[in-house]
Short mmCIF file of C-alpha atoms and ligand atoms in Angstrom, two decimals:
data_model
loop_
_atom_site.label_atom_id
_atom_site.label_comp_id
_atom_site.label_asym_id
_atom_site.label_seq_id
_atom_site.Cartn_x
_atom_site.Cartn_y
_atom_site.Cartn_z
CA MET S 1 11.71 13.84 -4.65
CA PRO S 2 7.47 13.73 -4.05
CA ASN S 3 5.92 16.78 -3.20
CA GLY S 4 2.93 15.18 -1.51
CA ASN S 5 0.47 16.41 -4.63
CA GLU S 6 1.04 13.75 -7.30
CA ALA S 7 -2.49 11.91 -7.35
CA PHE S 8 -1.72 8.08 -7.10
CA LEU S 9 0.64 5.81 -4.93
CA THR S 10 2.35 2.74 -6.09
CA LEU S 11 3.23 -0.51 -4.38
CA GLU S 12 6.63 0.31 -4.99
CA GLU S 13 6.35 3.82 -3.44
CA ILE S 14 4.63 2.13 -0.32
CA GLU S 15 7.05 -0.62 -0.17
CA ARG S 16 9.60 1.87 0.08
CA VAL S 17 8.50 3.19 2.56
CA ALA S 18 7.70 0.32 4.50
CA SER S 19 10.99 -1.55 4.20
CA ASP S 20 12.55 1.95 5.53
CA LEU S 21 10.94 1.78 8.82
CA ARG S 22 11.41 -2.24 9.05
CA ARG S 23 15.28 -1.54 9.13
CA ARG S 24 14.59 0.64 11.98
CA ILE S 25 11.90 -1.40 14.31
CA THR S 26 12.86 -4.60 16.05
CA VAL S 27 9.17 -5.54 16.69
CA GLN S 28 6.47 -6.14 14.28
CA PRO S 29 3.34 -4.03 15.53
CA ARG S 30 0.03 -5.84 15.11
CA VAL S 31 -1.90 -2.82 15.88
CA GLY S 32 -1.70 0.91 14.29
CA LEU S 33 -3.05 3.75 16.01
CA ILE S 34 -3.45 7.15 14.57
CA LEU S 35 -3.86 10.07 16.74
CA GLY S 36 -5.76 13.15 16.60
CA SER S 37 -5.49 16.71 17.22
CA GLY S 38 -4.40 17.47 21.06
CA LEU S 39 -4.42 13.60 21.99
CA GLY S 40 -0.62 12.97 21.25
CA PRO S 41 0.16 12.19 24.72
CA LEU S 42 -1.10 8.83 24.52
CA ALA S 43 2.09 8.02 22.60
CA GLU S 44 4.17 8.64 25.57
CA ALA S 45 2.60 5.73 27.22
CA VAL S 46 4.04 3.41 24.56
CA ALA S 47 7.26 0.94 26.39
CA GLU S 48 10.32 -0.18 24.50
CA ALA S 49 9.75 3.02 22.27
CA THR S 50 11.69 3.81 18.77
CA ARG S 51 10.98 7.07 17.97
CA ILE S 52 11.14 7.77 14.32
CA GLN S 53 10.61 11.79 13.40
CA ALA S 54 8.32 11.98 10.26
CA SER S 55 9.82 14.23 8.22
CA GLU S 56 13.22 11.91 8.08
CA VAL S 57 10.94 9.11 6.49
CA GLU S 58 11.03 10.12 2.89
CA GLY S 59 8.02 10.07 1.69
CA TRP S 60 5.96 10.13 4.49
CA PRO S 61 3.36 13.35 4.67
CA THR S 62 4.13 15.56 7.57
CA SER S 63 1.83 17.17 9.64
CA THR S 64 1.88 21.24 9.69
CA VAL S 65 -0.81 21.68 11.93
CA GLU S 66 0.01 22.77 15.67
CA GLY S 67 -1.05 19.80 18.30
CA HIS S 68 0.37 17.09 15.69
CA ALA S 69 3.86 16.33 16.41
CA GLY S 70 4.84 14.24 13.38
CA VAL S 71 6.42 10.98 15.37
CA LEU S 72 6.22 7.72 14.51
CA VAL S 73 6.55 5.46 17.69
CA PHE S 74 6.77 1.75 17.53
CA GLY S 75 6.75 -0.19 20.79
CA ARG S 76 4.33 -2.13 23.37
CA LEU S 77 1.23 -0.60 24.69
CA GLU S 78 -0.61 -3.40 27.50
CA GLY S 79 2.06 -6.00 25.87
CA GLN S 80 0.58 -5.24 22.39
CA PRO S 81 3.18 -4.83 19.34
CA VAL S 82 2.27 -0.98 18.35
CA PHE S 83 2.86 1.50 15.61
CA VAL S 84 1.90 4.96 16.86
CA VAL S 85 1.39 8.20 14.43
CA GLN S 86 1.44 11.27 16.57
CA GLY S 87 0.41 13.53 13.98
CA ARG S 88 -1.96 12.92 11.54
CA VAL S 89 -1.95 14.70 8.01
CA HIS S 90 -5.18 16.12 6.49
CA TYR S 91 -6.10 16.82 2.96
CA TYR S 92 -6.72 20.21 3.58
CA GLU S 93 -2.85 20.67 4.06
CA GLY S 94 -2.46 19.76 0.48
CA TYR S 95 -1.76 16.41 0.37
CA SER S 96 -3.46 13.99 -2.05
CA MET S 97 -5.94 11.68 -0.79
CA PRO S 98 -3.99 8.60 -1.29
CA ARG S 99 -1.03 10.21 0.43
CA VAL S 100 -2.95 11.06 3.01
CA GLY S 101 -4.15 7.21 3.25
CA LEU S 102 -0.01 6.39 2.65
CA PRO S 103 0.48 5.40 6.75
CA VAL S 104 -2.57 3.11 6.64
CA ARG S 105 -1.11 1.47 3.69
CA VAL S 106 2.43 1.17 5.27
CA MET S 107 1.14 -0.26 8.17
CA GLN S 108 -0.91 -3.00 6.18
CA ARG S 109 2.77 -3.34 4.41
CA LEU S 110 4.29 -4.38 8.11
CA GLY S 111 1.33 -6.07 9.28
CA VAL S 112 -0.98 -4.38 11.40
CA GLU S 113 -4.42 -6.37 11.54
CA THR S 114 -6.08 -3.78 13.72
CA LEU S 115 -6.36 -0.01 13.15
CA ILE S 116 -7.48 2.48 15.75
CA VAL S 117 -7.94 5.93 14.80
CA THR S 118 -8.98 8.67 16.93
CA ASN S 119 -9.91 12.26 16.38
CA ALA S 120 -10.94 15.92 17.80
CA ALA S 121 -14.79 16.42 16.47
CA GLY S 122 -17.40 18.99 16.94
CA GLY S 123 -20.63 17.43 18.54
CA VAL S 124 -23.59 17.83 15.92
CA ASN S 125 -25.79 15.56 18.20
CA PRO S 126 -27.35 18.93 20.55
CA GLU S 127 -26.64 15.95 23.74
CA PHE S 128 -22.90 15.95 23.36
CA VAL S 129 -20.98 18.14 25.21
CA PRO S 130 -16.95 18.83 25.17
CA GLY S 131 -15.22 16.06 26.76
CA ASP S 132 -17.22 13.24 25.89
CA VAL S 133 -15.61 10.37 24.18
CA MET S 134 -18.08 8.91 20.83
CA LEU S 135 -17.68 5.47 19.70
CA ILE S 136 -17.98 5.74 15.66
CA THR S 137 -20.65 3.23 14.83
CA ASP S 138 -20.40 4.78 11.13
CA HIS S 139 -19.45 7.54 9.07
CA VAL S 140 -20.60 9.68 6.08
CA ASN S 141 -17.96 10.18 3.37
CA LEU S 142 -19.22 13.04 1.69
CA MET S 143 -15.83 13.86 0.65
CA GLY S 144 -15.87 10.22 -1.19
CA MET S 145 -19.15 11.14 -2.43
CA ALA S 146 -17.79 14.28 -4.34
CA GLY S 147 -14.97 12.22 -5.63
CA HIS S 148 -12.04 12.61 -3.33
CA SER S 149 -11.24 9.08 -2.27
CA PRO S 150 -7.99 7.84 -1.18
CA LEU S 151 -8.85 4.89 -3.54
CA ARG S 152 -9.35 6.92 -6.69
CA GLY S 153 -6.79 5.90 -9.73
CA PRO S 154 -5.58 2.26 -10.60
CA ASN S 155 -6.50 -0.09 -7.90
CA LEU S 156 -3.72 -1.65 -5.91
CA ASP S 157 -4.68 -5.17 -6.16
CA ALA S 158 -1.85 -6.20 -3.38
CA PHE S 159 -4.22 -4.88 -0.99
CA GLY S 160 -8.20 -5.32 -1.55
CA PRO S 161 -10.72 -5.32 -4.30
CA ARG S 162 -11.62 -2.55 -6.99
CA PHE S 163 -15.11 -2.17 -5.13
CA PRO S 164 -14.63 -2.61 -1.27
CA ASP S 165 -17.33 -3.22 0.53
CA MET S 166 -18.29 -0.15 3.60
CA SER S 167 -21.09 -2.33 5.34
CA GLN S 168 -19.32 -2.79 8.27
CA ALA S 169 -16.48 -0.35 8.30
CA TYR S 170 -16.36 -0.17 12.16
CA ASP S 171 -15.40 -3.55 13.42
CA ARG S 172 -18.47 -5.16 15.57
CA GLU S 173 -16.22 -7.29 18.13
CA LEU S 174 -14.24 -3.94 18.74
CA LEU S 175 -17.40 -2.09 19.02
CA ARG S 176 -18.50 -4.45 21.55
CA LEU S 177 -14.74 -4.31 23.20
CA VAL S 178 -14.93 -0.56 23.78
CA ARG S 179 -18.60 -0.67 25.53
CA GLN S 180 -17.55 -3.39 27.95
CA VAL S 181 -14.32 -1.63 28.96
CA ALA S 182 -16.14 1.78 28.90
CA ARG S 183 -18.67 -0.11 31.17
CA GLU S 184 -16.19 -1.67 33.53
CA GLU S 185 -14.27 1.53 34.11
CA GLY S 186 -17.26 3.92 34.45
CA ILE S 187 -16.78 5.91 31.37
CA THR S 188 -19.57 7.33 29.99
CA LEU S 189 -19.30 6.39 25.87
CA ARG S 190 -21.30 8.21 23.42
CA GLU S 191 -21.89 6.42 20.24
CA GLY S 192 -22.48 7.99 16.63
CA VAL S 193 -22.26 8.49 12.65
CA TYR S 194 -18.74 10.72 12.02
CA ILE S 195 -18.58 12.78 8.89
CA CYS S 196 -15.22 14.16 7.76
CA LEU S 197 -15.24 17.52 5.64
CA GLY S 198 -12.88 19.24 3.87
CA GLY S 199 -11.99 21.66 6.49
CA PRO S 200 -9.91 23.92 7.24
CA ASN S 201 -12.46 26.10 7.76
CA PHE S 202 -14.76 25.14 10.74
CA GLU S 203 -18.88 25.15 9.77
CA SER S 204 -21.41 27.60 9.20
CA PRO S 205 -24.53 26.80 11.15
CA ALA S 206 -26.18 26.24 7.96
CA ASP S 207 -23.81 23.66 7.23
CA LEU S 208 -24.45 22.42 10.78
CA ARG S 209 -28.07 21.97 10.53
CA PHE S 210 -27.15 20.07 7.20
CA LEU S 211 -25.54 17.80 9.28
CA ARG S 212 -27.70 16.94 11.30
CA ALA S 213 -30.48 16.61 9.08
CA ILE S 214 -28.34 13.72 7.24
CA GLY S 215 -27.67 12.01 10.42
CA VAL S 216 -24.50 13.04 11.41
CA ASP S 217 -23.38 13.34 15.61
CA ALA S 218 -19.89 14.45 14.95
CA VAL S 219 -18.08 16.54 12.49
CA GLY S 220 -14.32 16.40 12.03
CA MET S 221 -11.77 16.65 9.04
CA SER S 222 -9.84 13.67 9.05
CA THR S 223 -9.96 9.69 10.01
CA VAL S 224 -12.48 8.47 7.08
CA PRO S 225 -10.04 8.34 4.08
CA GLU S 226 -7.62 6.25 6.73
CA VAL S 227 -10.75 4.11 7.08
CA ILE S 228 -11.40 3.53 3.74
CA VAL S 229 -7.53 2.35 3.20
CA ALA S 230 -7.57 0.43 6.30
CA ARG S 231 -11.00 -2.03 5.12
CA HIS S 232 -9.53 -1.86 1.37
CA GLY S 233 -6.68 -3.49 2.86
CA GLY S 234 -8.99 -6.07 5.17
CA MET S 235 -8.15 -4.27 8.40
CA ARG S 236 -10.46 -4.01 11.37
CA VAL S 237 -11.12 -0.83 12.33
CA LEU S 238 -11.75 0.95 15.60
CA GLY S 239 -12.75 4.96 15.81
CA LEU S 240 -13.11 7.05 18.61
CA SER S 241 -13.52 10.45 18.84
CA GLY S 242 -13.07 13.41 20.89
CA ILE S 243 -15.40 15.61 21.23
CA SER S 244 -13.99 18.90 21.56
CA ASN S 245 -16.36 21.30 20.89
CA LYS S 246 -20.07 21.68 20.44
CA ALA S 247 -21.32 22.40 17.01
CA ASN S 248 -22.66 25.93 16.79
CA LEU S 249 -25.82 25.50 14.97
CA ASP S 250 -27.24 28.79 15.71
CA GLY S 251 -24.18 31.02 15.07
CA ASP S 252 -24.18 32.56 18.72
CA THR S 253 -20.55 30.90 19.56
CA VAL S 254 -17.14 30.69 17.59
CA THR S 255 -14.84 27.75 17.40
CA THR S 256 -11.35 27.54 17.63
CA HIS S 257 -8.38 25.32 17.44
CA GLU S 258 -7.42 26.37 20.94
CA GLU S 259 -10.41 25.00 22.24
CA VAL S 260 -9.94 21.84 20.54
CA LEU S 261 -6.50 21.37 21.90
CA GLU S 262 -7.80 22.33 25.45
CA ALA S 263 -10.54 19.48 25.24
CA GLY S 264 -7.89 17.08 24.36
CA LYS S 265 -6.87 17.27 27.99
CA VAL S 266 -10.15 15.87 29.26
CA ILE S 267 -10.27 13.83 26.26
CA VAL S 268 -6.92 12.11 26.70
CA PRO S 269 -7.19 10.02 29.95
CA LYS S 270 -10.85 8.93 29.09
CA LEU S 271 -9.07 7.71 25.29
CA SER S 272 -6.14 6.30 26.81
CA ALA S 273 -8.36 3.83 29.56
CA LEU S 274 -10.30 2.84 26.43
CA ILE S 275 -7.54 1.95 24.06
CA LYS S 276 -5.72 0.02 27.07
CA GLY S 277 -8.69 -1.84 28.12
CA VAL S 278 -9.28 -2.83 24.38
CA LEU S 279 -5.81 -3.62 23.75
CA ARG S 280 -5.69 -5.96 26.89
CA ARG S 281 -8.15 -7.96 25.72
CA LEU S 282 -7.03 -8.06 21.63
N1 HPA R 301 -15.80 20.93 12.89
C1 HPA R 301 -14.78 20.10 12.31
N2 HPA R 301 -13.88 19.61 12.62
C2 HPA R 301 -13.52 19.85 14.22
C3 HPA R 301 -14.64 20.50 14.94
C4 HPA R 301 -15.63 21.11 14.45
O1 HPA R 301 -15.98 21.91 15.20
N3 HPA R 301 -13.83 20.50 16.19
C5 HPA R 301 -12.61 19.50 16.13
N4 HPA R 301 -12.22 19.26 14.85
#
């Protein structure tokens, strides 16, 4: 039995999980969605839904964090066949980087071509306020730079090349679509660079000054590993951050997980409108 800590995944293991799911679903998903902390309610809008408990799927990494339900939802959103992961897993929970990427690998085996990732993030850009939504235009893969890559180990040639390009990790056409939807729906959209840190602690004021200095707009503990795996496998990616708190550069305020979940309530309606708008136009 895998315990989630082995270093690398094999094509056989990924395919085992994919075929387990294939047996239980009736529609082949085209779009994958991974929902961040407090953003789970989006999954409730899925029509004709088949809901599978992640814990019943052998090999699937299950979330241990409050605000992450651990349900795989197959169905339709705005008519598009979707696969929604409600309850992502993070590196800090103890899973290996490749296993954090397993949901995306399985999506790829199921034929998903477009990945929409959402997360809750701290606003490092001083203009951002809690409740804002930020379109991710690029990321800093700090953990990958330090060697913690989901692609570490033997390359899975069935998915993509040993040295994948990251010049356009976030699909330009999808960026254009989201901006258009935001304009039409009257939603104020921030844009910027996201960074994934290892967590689980929030940042110190000095950490945050460092992040600002290197050009980061929002900080979180997810998404980048999934995007790297998605791009390795040739998927188009759209990333949206819900700004749940202002990064505390001066050390005068405290960041809590409760505040992150609370801000999700303001963010969910905006994210839903943006994502549904994009799905309608795909
Ligand atoms: N830092 C890191 N991760 C986060 C934050 C934060 O301030 N808010 C939500 N996720």
